[in-house]
Coordinates of C-alpha atoms and ligand atoms in Angstrom, one line a residue:
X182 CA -3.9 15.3 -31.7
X183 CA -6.2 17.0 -29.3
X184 CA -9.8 18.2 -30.4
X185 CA -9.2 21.6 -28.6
X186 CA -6.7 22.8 -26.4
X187 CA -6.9 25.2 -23.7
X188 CA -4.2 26.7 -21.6
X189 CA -4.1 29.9 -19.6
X190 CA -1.8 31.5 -17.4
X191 CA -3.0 32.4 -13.6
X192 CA -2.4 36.3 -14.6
X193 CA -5.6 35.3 -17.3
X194 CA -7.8 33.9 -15.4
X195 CA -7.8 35.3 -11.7
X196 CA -10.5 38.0 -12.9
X197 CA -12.8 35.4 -14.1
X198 CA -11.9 33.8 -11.3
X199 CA -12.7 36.8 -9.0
X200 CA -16.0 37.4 -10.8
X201 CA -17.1 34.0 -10.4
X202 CA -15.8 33.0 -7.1
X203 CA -16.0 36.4 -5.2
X204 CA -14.8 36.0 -1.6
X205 CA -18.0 37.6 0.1
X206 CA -20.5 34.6 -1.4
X207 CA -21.4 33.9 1.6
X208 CA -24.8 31.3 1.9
X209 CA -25.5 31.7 -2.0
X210 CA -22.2 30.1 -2.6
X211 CA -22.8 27.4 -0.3
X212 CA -26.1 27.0 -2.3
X213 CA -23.7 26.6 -5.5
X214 CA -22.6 23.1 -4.9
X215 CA -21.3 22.6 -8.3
X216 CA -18.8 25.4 -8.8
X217 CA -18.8 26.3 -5.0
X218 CA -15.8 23.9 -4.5
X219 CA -12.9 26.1 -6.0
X220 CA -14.5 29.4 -3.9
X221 CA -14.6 27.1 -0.7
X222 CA -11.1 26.0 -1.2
X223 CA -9.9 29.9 -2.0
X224 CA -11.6 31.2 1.6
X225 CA -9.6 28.1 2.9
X226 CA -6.7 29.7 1.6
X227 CA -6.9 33.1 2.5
X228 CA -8.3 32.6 5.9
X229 CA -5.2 30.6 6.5
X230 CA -2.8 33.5 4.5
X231 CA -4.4 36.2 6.8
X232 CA -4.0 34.2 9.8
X233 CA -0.6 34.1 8.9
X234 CA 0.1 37.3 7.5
X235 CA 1.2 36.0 4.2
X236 CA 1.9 39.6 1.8
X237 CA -1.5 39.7 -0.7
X238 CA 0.8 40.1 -3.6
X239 CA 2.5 36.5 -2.6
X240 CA -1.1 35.0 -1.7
X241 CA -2.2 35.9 -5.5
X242 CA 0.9 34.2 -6.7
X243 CA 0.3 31.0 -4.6
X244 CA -3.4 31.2 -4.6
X245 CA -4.2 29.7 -8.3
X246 CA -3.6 27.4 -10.3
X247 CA -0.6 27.7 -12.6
X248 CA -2.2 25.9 -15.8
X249 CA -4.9 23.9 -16.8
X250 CA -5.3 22.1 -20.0
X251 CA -8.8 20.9 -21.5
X252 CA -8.6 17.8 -24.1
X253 CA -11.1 16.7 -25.9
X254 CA -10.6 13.3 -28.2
X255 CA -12.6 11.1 -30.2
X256 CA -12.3 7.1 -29.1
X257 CA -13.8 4.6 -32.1
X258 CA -16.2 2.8 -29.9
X259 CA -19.2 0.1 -30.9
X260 CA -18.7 1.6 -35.1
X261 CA -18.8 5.3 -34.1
X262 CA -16.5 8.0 -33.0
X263 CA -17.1 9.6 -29.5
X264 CA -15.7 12.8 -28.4
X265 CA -14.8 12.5 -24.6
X266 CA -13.3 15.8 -22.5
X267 CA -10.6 15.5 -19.4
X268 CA -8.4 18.6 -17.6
X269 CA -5.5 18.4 -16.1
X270 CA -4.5 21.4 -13.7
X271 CA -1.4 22.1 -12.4
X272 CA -1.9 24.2 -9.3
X273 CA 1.9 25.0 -8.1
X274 CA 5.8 23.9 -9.5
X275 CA 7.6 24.7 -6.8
X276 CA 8.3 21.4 -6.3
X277 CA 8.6 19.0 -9.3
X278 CA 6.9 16.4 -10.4
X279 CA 3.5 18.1 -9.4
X280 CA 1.1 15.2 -8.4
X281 CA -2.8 14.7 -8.0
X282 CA -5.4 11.5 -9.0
X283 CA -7.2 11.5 -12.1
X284 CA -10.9 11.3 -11.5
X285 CA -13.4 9.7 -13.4
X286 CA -16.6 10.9 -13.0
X287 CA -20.2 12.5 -14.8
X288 CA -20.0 15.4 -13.2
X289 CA -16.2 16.5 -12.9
X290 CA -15.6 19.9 -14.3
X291 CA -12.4 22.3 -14.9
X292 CA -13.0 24.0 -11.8
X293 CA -13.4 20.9 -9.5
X294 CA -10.0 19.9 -10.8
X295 CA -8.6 23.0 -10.4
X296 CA -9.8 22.8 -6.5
X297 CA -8.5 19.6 -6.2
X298 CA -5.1 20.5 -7.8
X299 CA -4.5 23.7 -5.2
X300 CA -5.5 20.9 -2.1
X301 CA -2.6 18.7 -3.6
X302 CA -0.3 21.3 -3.2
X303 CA -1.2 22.3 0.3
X304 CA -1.6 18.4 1.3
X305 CA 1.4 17.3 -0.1
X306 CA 3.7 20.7 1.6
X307 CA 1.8 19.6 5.2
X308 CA 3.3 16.1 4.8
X309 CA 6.5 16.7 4.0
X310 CA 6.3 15.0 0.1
X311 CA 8.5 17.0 -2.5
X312 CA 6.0 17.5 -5.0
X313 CA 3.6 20.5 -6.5
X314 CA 0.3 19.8 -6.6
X315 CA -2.1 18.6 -9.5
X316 CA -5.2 17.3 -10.6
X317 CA -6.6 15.7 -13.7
X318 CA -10.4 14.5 -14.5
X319 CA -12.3 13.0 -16.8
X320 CA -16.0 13.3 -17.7
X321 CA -17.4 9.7 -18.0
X322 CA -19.6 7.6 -16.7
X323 CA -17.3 4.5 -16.2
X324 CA -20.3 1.9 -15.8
X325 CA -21.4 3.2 -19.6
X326 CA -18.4 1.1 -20.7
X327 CA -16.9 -2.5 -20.4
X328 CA -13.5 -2.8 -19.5
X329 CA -12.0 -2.8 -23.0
X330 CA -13.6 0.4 -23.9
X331 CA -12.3 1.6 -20.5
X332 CA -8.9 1.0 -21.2
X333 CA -9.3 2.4 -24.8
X334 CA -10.3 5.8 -23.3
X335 CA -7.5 5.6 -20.6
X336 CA -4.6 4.9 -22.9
X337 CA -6.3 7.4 -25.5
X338 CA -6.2 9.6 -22.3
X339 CA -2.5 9.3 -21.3
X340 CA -1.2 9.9 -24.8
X341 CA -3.1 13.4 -24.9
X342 CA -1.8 13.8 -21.4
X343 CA 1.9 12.8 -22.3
X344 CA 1.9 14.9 -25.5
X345 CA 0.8 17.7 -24.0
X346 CA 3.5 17.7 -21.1
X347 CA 0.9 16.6 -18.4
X348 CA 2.5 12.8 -17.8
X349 CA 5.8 12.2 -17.0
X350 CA 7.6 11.3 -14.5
X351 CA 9.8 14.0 -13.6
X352 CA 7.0 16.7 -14.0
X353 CA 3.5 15.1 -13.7
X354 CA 2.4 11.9 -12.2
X355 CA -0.9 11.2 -11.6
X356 CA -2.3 8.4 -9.2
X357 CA -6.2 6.6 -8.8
X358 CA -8.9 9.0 -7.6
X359 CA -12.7 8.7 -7.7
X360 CA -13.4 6.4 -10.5
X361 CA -10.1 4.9 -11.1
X362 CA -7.9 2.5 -9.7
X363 CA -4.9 0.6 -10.0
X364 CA -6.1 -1.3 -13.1
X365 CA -6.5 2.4 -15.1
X366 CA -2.8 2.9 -13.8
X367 CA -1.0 0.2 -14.9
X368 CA -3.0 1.4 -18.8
X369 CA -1.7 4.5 -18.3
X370 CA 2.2 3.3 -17.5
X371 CA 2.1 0.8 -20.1
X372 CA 0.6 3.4 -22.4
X373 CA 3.6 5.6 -21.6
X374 CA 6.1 3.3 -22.0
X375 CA 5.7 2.5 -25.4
X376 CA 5.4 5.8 -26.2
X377 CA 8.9 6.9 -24.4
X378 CA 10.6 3.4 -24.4
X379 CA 13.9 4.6 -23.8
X380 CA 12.6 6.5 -20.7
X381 CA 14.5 4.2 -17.9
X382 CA 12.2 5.7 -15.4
X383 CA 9.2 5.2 -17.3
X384 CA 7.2 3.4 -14.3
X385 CA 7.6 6.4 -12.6
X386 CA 4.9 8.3 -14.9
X387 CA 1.7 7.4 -12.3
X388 CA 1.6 5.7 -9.1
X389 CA -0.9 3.8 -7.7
X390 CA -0.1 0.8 -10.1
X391 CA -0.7 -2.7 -9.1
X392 CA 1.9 -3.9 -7.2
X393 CA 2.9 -6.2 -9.8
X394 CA 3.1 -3.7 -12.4
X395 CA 5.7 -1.6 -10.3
X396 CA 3.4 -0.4 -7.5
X397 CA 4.2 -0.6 -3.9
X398 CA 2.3 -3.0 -1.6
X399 CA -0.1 -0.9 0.8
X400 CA -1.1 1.4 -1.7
X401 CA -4.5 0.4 -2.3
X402 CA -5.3 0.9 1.2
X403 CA -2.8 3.6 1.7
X404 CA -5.6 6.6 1.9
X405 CA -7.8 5.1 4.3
X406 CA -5.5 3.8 6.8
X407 CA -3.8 7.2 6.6
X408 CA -7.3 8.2 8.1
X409 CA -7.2 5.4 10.7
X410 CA -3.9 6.8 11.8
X411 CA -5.1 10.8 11.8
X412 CA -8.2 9.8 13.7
X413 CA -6.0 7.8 16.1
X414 CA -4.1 10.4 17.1
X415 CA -6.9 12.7 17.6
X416 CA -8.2 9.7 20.7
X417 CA -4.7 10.2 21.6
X418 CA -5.3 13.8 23.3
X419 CA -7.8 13.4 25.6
X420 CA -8.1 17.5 25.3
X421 CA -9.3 17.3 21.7
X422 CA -11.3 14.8 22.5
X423 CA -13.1 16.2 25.0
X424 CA -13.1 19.6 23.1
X425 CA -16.2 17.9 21.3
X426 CA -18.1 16.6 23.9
X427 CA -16.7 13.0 23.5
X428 CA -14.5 10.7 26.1
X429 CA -12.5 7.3 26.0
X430 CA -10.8 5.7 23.5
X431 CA -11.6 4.5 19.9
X432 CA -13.0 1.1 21.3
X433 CA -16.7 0.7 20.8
X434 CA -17.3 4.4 19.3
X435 CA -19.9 4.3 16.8
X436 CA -19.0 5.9 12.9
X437 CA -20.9 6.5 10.1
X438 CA -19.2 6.6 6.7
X439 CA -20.9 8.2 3.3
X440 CA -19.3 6.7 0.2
X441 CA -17.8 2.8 0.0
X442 CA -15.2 2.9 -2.3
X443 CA -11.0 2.7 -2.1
X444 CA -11.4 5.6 1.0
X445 CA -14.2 4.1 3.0
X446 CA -13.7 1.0 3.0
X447 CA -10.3 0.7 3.9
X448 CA -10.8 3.0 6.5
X449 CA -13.7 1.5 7.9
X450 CA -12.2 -1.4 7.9
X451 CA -8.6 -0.5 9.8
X452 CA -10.8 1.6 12.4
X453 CA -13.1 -1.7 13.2
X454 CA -11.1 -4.3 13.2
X455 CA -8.3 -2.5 14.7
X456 CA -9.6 0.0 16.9
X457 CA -12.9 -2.0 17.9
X458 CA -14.9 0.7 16.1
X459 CA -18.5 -0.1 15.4
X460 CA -19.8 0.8 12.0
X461 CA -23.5 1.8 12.3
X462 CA -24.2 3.3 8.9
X463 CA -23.4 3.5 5.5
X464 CA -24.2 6.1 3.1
X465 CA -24.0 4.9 -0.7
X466 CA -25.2 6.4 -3.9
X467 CA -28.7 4.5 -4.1
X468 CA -29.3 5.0 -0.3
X469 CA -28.0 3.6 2.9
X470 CA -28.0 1.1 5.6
X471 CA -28.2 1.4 9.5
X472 CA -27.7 -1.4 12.3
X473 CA -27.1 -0.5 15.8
X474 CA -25.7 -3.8 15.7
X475 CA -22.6 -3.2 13.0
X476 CA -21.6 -3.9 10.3
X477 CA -19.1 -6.0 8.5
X478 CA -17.5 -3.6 6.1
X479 CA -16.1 -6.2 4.2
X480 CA -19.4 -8.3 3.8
X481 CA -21.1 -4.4 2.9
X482 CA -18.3 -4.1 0.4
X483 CA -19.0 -7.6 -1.7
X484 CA -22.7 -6.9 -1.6
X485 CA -21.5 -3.1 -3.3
X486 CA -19.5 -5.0 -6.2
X487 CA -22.1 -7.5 -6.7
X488 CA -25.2 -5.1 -6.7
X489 CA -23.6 -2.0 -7.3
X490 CA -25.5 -0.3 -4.3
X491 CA -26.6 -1.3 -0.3
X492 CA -30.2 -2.0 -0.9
X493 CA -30.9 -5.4 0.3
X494 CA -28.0 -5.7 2.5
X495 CA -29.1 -8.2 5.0
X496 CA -29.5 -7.5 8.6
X497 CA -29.7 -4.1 8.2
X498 CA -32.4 -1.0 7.7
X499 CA -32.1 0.7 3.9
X500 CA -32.6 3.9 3.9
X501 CA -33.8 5.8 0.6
X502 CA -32.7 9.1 1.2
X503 CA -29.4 8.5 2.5
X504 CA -28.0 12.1 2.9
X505 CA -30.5 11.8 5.6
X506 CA -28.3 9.1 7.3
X507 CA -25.7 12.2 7.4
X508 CA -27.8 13.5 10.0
X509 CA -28.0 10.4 12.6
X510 CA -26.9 10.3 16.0
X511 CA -23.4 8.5 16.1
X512 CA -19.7 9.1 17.8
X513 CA -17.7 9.7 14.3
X514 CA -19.0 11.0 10.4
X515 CA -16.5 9.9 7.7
X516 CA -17.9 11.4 4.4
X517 CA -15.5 9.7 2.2
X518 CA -17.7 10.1 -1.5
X519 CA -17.7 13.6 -2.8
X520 CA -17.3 17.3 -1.8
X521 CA -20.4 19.5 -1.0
X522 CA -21.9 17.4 1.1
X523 CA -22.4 19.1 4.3
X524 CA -23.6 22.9 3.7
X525 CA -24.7 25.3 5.5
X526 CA -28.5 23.8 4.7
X527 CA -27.4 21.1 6.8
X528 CA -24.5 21.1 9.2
X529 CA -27.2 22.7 11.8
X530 CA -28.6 18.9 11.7
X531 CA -25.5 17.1 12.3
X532 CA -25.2 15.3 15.0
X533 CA -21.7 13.5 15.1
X534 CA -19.7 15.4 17.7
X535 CA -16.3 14.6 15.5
X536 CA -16.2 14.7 11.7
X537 CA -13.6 13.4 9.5
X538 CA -13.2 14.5 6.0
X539 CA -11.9 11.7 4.2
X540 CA -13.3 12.5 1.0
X541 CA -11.7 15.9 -0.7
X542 CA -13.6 18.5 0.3
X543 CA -17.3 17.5 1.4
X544 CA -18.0 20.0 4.4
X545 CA -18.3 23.9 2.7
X546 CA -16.6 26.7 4.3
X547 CA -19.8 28.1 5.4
X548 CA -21.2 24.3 6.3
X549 CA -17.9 24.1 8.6
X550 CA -18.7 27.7 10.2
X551 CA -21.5 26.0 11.5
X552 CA -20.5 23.0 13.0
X553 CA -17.5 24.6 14.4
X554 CA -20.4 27.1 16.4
X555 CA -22.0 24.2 17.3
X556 CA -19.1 22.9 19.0
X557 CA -18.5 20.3 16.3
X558 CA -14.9 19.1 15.6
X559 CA -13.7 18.9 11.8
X560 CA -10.7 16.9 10.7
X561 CA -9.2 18.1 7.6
X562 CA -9.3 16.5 4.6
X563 CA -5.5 17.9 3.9
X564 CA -4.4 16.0 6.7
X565 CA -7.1 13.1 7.2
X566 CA -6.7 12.2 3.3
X567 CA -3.0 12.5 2.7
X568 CA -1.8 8.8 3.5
X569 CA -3.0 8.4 -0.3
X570 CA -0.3 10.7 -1.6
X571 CA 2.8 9.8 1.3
X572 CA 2.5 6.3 0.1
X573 CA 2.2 7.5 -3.5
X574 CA 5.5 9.5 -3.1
X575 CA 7.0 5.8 -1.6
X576 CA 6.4 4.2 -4.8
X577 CA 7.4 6.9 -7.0
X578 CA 11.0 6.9 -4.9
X579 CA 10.8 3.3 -5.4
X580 CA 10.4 3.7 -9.3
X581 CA 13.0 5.9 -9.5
X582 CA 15.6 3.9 -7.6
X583 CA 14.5 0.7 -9.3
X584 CA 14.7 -1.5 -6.2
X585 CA 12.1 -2.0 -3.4
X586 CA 12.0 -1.1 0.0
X587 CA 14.1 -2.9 2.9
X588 CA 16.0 -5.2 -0.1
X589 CA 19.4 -4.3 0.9
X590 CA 18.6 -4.7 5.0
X591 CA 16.2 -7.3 5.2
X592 CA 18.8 -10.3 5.9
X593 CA 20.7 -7.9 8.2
X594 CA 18.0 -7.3 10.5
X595 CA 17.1 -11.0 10.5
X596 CA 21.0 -11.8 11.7
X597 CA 21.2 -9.2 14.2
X598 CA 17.7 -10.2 15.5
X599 CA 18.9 -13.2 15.4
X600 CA 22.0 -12.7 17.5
X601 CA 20.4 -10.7 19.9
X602 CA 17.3 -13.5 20.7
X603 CA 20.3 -16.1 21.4
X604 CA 22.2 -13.8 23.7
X605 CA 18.7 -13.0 25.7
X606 CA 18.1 -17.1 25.7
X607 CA 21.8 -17.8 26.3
X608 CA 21.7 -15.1 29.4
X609 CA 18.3 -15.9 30.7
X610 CA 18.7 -20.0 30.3
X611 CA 14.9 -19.5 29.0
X612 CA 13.7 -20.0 25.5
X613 CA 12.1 -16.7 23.6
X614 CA 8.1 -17.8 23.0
X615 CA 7.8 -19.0 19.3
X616 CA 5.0 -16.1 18.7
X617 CA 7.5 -13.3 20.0
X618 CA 10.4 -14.9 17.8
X619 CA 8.6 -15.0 14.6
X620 CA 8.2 -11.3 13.8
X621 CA 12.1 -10.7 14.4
X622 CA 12.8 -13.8 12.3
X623 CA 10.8 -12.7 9.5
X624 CA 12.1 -9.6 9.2
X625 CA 10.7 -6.5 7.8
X626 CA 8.5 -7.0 4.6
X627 CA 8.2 -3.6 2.1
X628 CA 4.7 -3.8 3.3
X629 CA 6.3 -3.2 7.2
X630 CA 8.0 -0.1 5.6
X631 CA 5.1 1.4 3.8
X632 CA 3.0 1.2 6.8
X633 CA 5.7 2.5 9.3
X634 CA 6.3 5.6 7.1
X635 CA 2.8 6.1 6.7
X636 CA 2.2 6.0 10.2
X637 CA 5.0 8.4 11.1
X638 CA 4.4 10.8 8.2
X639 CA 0.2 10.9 9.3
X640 CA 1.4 10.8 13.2
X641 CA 4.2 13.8 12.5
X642 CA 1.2 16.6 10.4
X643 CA -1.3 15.7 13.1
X644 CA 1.5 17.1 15.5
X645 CA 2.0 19.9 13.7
X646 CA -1.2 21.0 12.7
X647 CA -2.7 20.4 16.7
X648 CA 0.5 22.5 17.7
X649 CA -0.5 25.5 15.0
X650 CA -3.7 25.8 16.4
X651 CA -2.8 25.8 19.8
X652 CA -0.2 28.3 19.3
X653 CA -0.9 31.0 16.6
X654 CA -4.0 33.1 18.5
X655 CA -5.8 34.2 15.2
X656 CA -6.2 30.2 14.8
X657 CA -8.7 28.2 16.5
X658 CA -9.4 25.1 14.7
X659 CA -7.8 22.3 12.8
X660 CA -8.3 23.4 8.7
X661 CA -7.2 26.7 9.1
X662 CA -3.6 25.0 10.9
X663 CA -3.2 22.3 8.4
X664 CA -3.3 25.1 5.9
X665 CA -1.2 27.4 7.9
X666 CA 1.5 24.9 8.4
X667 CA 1.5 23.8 4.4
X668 CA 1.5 27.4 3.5
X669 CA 4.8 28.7 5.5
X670 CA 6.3 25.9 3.8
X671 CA 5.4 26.8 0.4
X672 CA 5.9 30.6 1.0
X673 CA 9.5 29.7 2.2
X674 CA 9.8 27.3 -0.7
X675 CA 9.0 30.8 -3.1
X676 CA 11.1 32.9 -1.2
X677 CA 14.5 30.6 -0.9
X678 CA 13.7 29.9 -4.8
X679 CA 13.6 33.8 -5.8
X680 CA 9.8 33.6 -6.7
X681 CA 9.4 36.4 -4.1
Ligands
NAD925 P1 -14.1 5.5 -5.2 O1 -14.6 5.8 -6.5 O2 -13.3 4.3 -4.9 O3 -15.3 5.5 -4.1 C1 -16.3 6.5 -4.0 C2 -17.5 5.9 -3.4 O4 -18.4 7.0 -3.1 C3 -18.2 5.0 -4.4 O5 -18.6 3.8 -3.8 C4 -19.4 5.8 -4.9 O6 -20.5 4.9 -5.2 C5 -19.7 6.6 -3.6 N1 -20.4 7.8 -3.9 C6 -20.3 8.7 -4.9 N2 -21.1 9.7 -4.8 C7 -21.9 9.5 -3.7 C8 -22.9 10.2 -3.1 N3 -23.4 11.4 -3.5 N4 -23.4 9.7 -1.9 C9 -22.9 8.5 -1.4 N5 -21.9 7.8 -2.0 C10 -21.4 8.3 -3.1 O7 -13.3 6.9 -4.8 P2 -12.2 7.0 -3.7 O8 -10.9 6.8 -4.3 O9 -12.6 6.2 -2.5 O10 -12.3 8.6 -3.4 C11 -13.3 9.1 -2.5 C12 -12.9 10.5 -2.1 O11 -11.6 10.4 -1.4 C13 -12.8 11.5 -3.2 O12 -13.1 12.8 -2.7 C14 -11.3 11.5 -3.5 O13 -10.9 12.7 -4.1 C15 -10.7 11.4 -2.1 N6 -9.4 10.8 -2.1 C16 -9.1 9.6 -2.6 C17 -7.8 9.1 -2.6 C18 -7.4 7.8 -3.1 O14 -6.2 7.4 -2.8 N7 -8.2 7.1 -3.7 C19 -6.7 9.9 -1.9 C20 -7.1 11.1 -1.4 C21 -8.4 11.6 -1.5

């Protein structure tokens, strides 16, 4: 039984919305980090709708959030009751299940969700995944609380969720966010599952699970390669590239990266030891760490889970004030932690030529005004963060279909490698070297798959979004197409389904 349960219709709340959020906020906004984020994602929108030429009545429609749901629930922890609070919002149905993480964090809030939820619909329409867009949160302090007591408040969790409509898995599946991980998703699919034990697709509910627990390999590191890739690309077109005063490849480029968890790391990591990218800074909740040198993002991330910050990392400079860090001369800024972090107060300091929003919404509208004037380039987070969701959409199709990836072709494509190696040694009277061999031989793993669709899906929205920009006049730079290309798809979705 829920404490309290809230759920309003768009219709209800758009003139709260409008009073709080007006569209003309301007720098006060910007000031307003807090509640700023659903106003910054709405100018996002509508610049994107009037670029477009979307009709206002269907940009209403589309704009908000279709539900949002506020639970509050008591968890009997160390003798006592306590009361914790979570939303879920659902931003857009036309595609079902609707998907989004569940964040845990202090500081989440019904209208960060609700931001996060309308991005989800967006990102998922720009990469071609067939679901709606959600969001849920939690407000908790996940260090307060050892692991049982976590996974007390996560099942706990789930069942209000499921009971209210806002878990299943053919209308709402969550997957990790900030604060989570696959450990809180394989509570929340067991937690399902013996509530609905005759549901066959019950896995299905959240993805993001371990991969033992019905997950997909590669999803862990699914969002931050996914940046890899986008970022990639972008050194792929010498013309963007040079668009922000940059030249060359990826090799020896120096990055910065502000938060180190699931989303940094992994993509620090894939973009140094794949592309020869030097990390030069890190940016962490206690502070952060420079070394012209680099640094070893994996030997950064043990000292992370042993100290739980970067202070007294060896071989590098702490520095106290480590939004200041945001502000240092380097090639590439990945702000990968949280969103308001570069504002109009400080994108006239920022000095990395390219930035990439891996993190969900951590330049402000007005913050990316001002780097764009500057020259700056901004990758966005709709495309730069969506490898999270395409490989989310991989297990979920797995789930469904109760049988991994490549299981039915796997001993096929050995035999017709195979075949084909001894007709190229039979014909050329030489032997194929051992290391070329192996990889045929082996076949392709489910990991193979995941990373090849990732890679294509990621590769395929960069396309489109660099074509949008360069070919609709009233756009000219790389947020405004992402959202133009997700929102033709939605508007079409509305129009084909009778909505409008
Ligand atoms: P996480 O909890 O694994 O890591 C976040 C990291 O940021 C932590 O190390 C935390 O200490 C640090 N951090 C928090 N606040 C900070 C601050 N003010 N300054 C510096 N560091 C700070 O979370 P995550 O899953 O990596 O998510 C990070 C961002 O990426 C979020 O915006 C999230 O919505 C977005 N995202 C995540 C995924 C995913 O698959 N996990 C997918 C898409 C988008």
């Amino acid at each position: 039984m829920s404490w309290t349960l809230q759920r309003r219709r768009k219709s209800d709340r758009l003139k709260t919305l409008t009073t709080l959020f007006g569209l003309d906020g301007g720098s006060h906004m910007d000031s307003l980090t807090k509640t700023n984020f659903l106003g910054n994602v709405r100018r996002m929108f509508d610049r994107a709708a009037r670029a477009l030429g979307v009709a206002p009545d269907l940009v209403e429609t589309i704009r908000e959030c279709n539900s949002v749901i506020q639970l509050r629930f008591p968890v009997r922890l160390r003798g006592a009751y306590r009361t914790f609070c979570g939303w879920r919002a659902v931003h857009s149905e036309h595609r079902l299940p609707v998907k989004g993480g569940i964040r845990f964090a202090p500081i989440v809030d019904q209208q960060e969700v609700e931001a996060l939820a309308a991005l989800m619909t967006f990102k998922c329409a720009l990469v071609d995944v067939p679901f709606g867009g959600a969001k849920g949160g939690l407000m908790i302090s996940p260090e307060d609380y050892d692991e049982a007591e976590l996974e007390l408040i996560t099942r706990r969790f789930a069942k209000e969720l499921a009971d209210h409509g806002y878990l299943s898995p053919s209308r709402d599946v969550p997957a990790p966010d900030m604060g989570t991980s696959e450990r809180e998703m394989a509570w929340i699919a067991d937690e399902y599952r013996a509530l609905y034990p005759s549901d066959i697709d019950a896995l299905a509910c959240v993805t993001g699970k371990p991969a033992t627990q019905g997950g997909i390999p590669g999803r862990p590191e699914a969002t931050g390669r996914g940046v890899h890739y986008v970022i990639r690309e972008f050194f792929e077109c010498p013309e963007d590239v040079s668009r922000c005063g940059l030249e060359g490849g990826l090799e020896g480029k120096r990055m910065i990266v502000q938060g180190f968890g699931n989303v940094g790391f992994n993509a620090a990591r894939c973009l140094t030891e794949e592309e020869g990218v030097r990390l030069i800074g890190v940016i962490e909740r206690d502070g952060a760490i420079v070394s012209d040198a680099g640094l070893e993002p994996a030997e950064v991330a043990e000292h992370l889970r042993e100290t739980g910050g970067v202070e007294g990392f060896p071989a590098a400079r702490f520095v106290p004030d480590g939004s200041s860090v945001l502000e240092a001369d380097c090639d590439i800024l990945i702000p990968a932690a949280i969103e308001g972090q570069i504002t109009a107060a400080n994108a006239p300091r920022i000095r990395a030529p390219l930035i990439v929003e891996a993190a969900n919404g951590p330049v402000t509208f007005a913050g990316e005004r001002v780097l764009l004037r500057r020259g700056r380039v901004l990758l966005p987070d709709l495309l730069v963060n969506a490898g999270g969701v395409t490989v989310s959409y991989f297990e979920w199709v797995k789930n469904v279909s109760h049988m991994r990836f490549g299981r039915l072709s796997r001993q096929l494509d050995v035999e017709r490698n195979r075949r084909i190696l001894d007709l190229i040694e039979t014909t050329t009277g030489k032997p194929v070297p051992d290391d070329l061999k192996a990889p045929l031989l082996r076949g392709r793993t489910e990991l193979d798959h995941v990373r090849s669709g990732l890679e294509d899906t990621v590769c395929e929205a960069y396309g489109a979004v660099r074509e949008k920009m360069l070919t609709i006049d009233a756009i000219d730079d790389l947020r405004t197409a992402a959202f133009a290309v997700a929102l033709e798809k939605v508007v079409r979705s509305y129009r084909e389904m009778g909505l409008a």
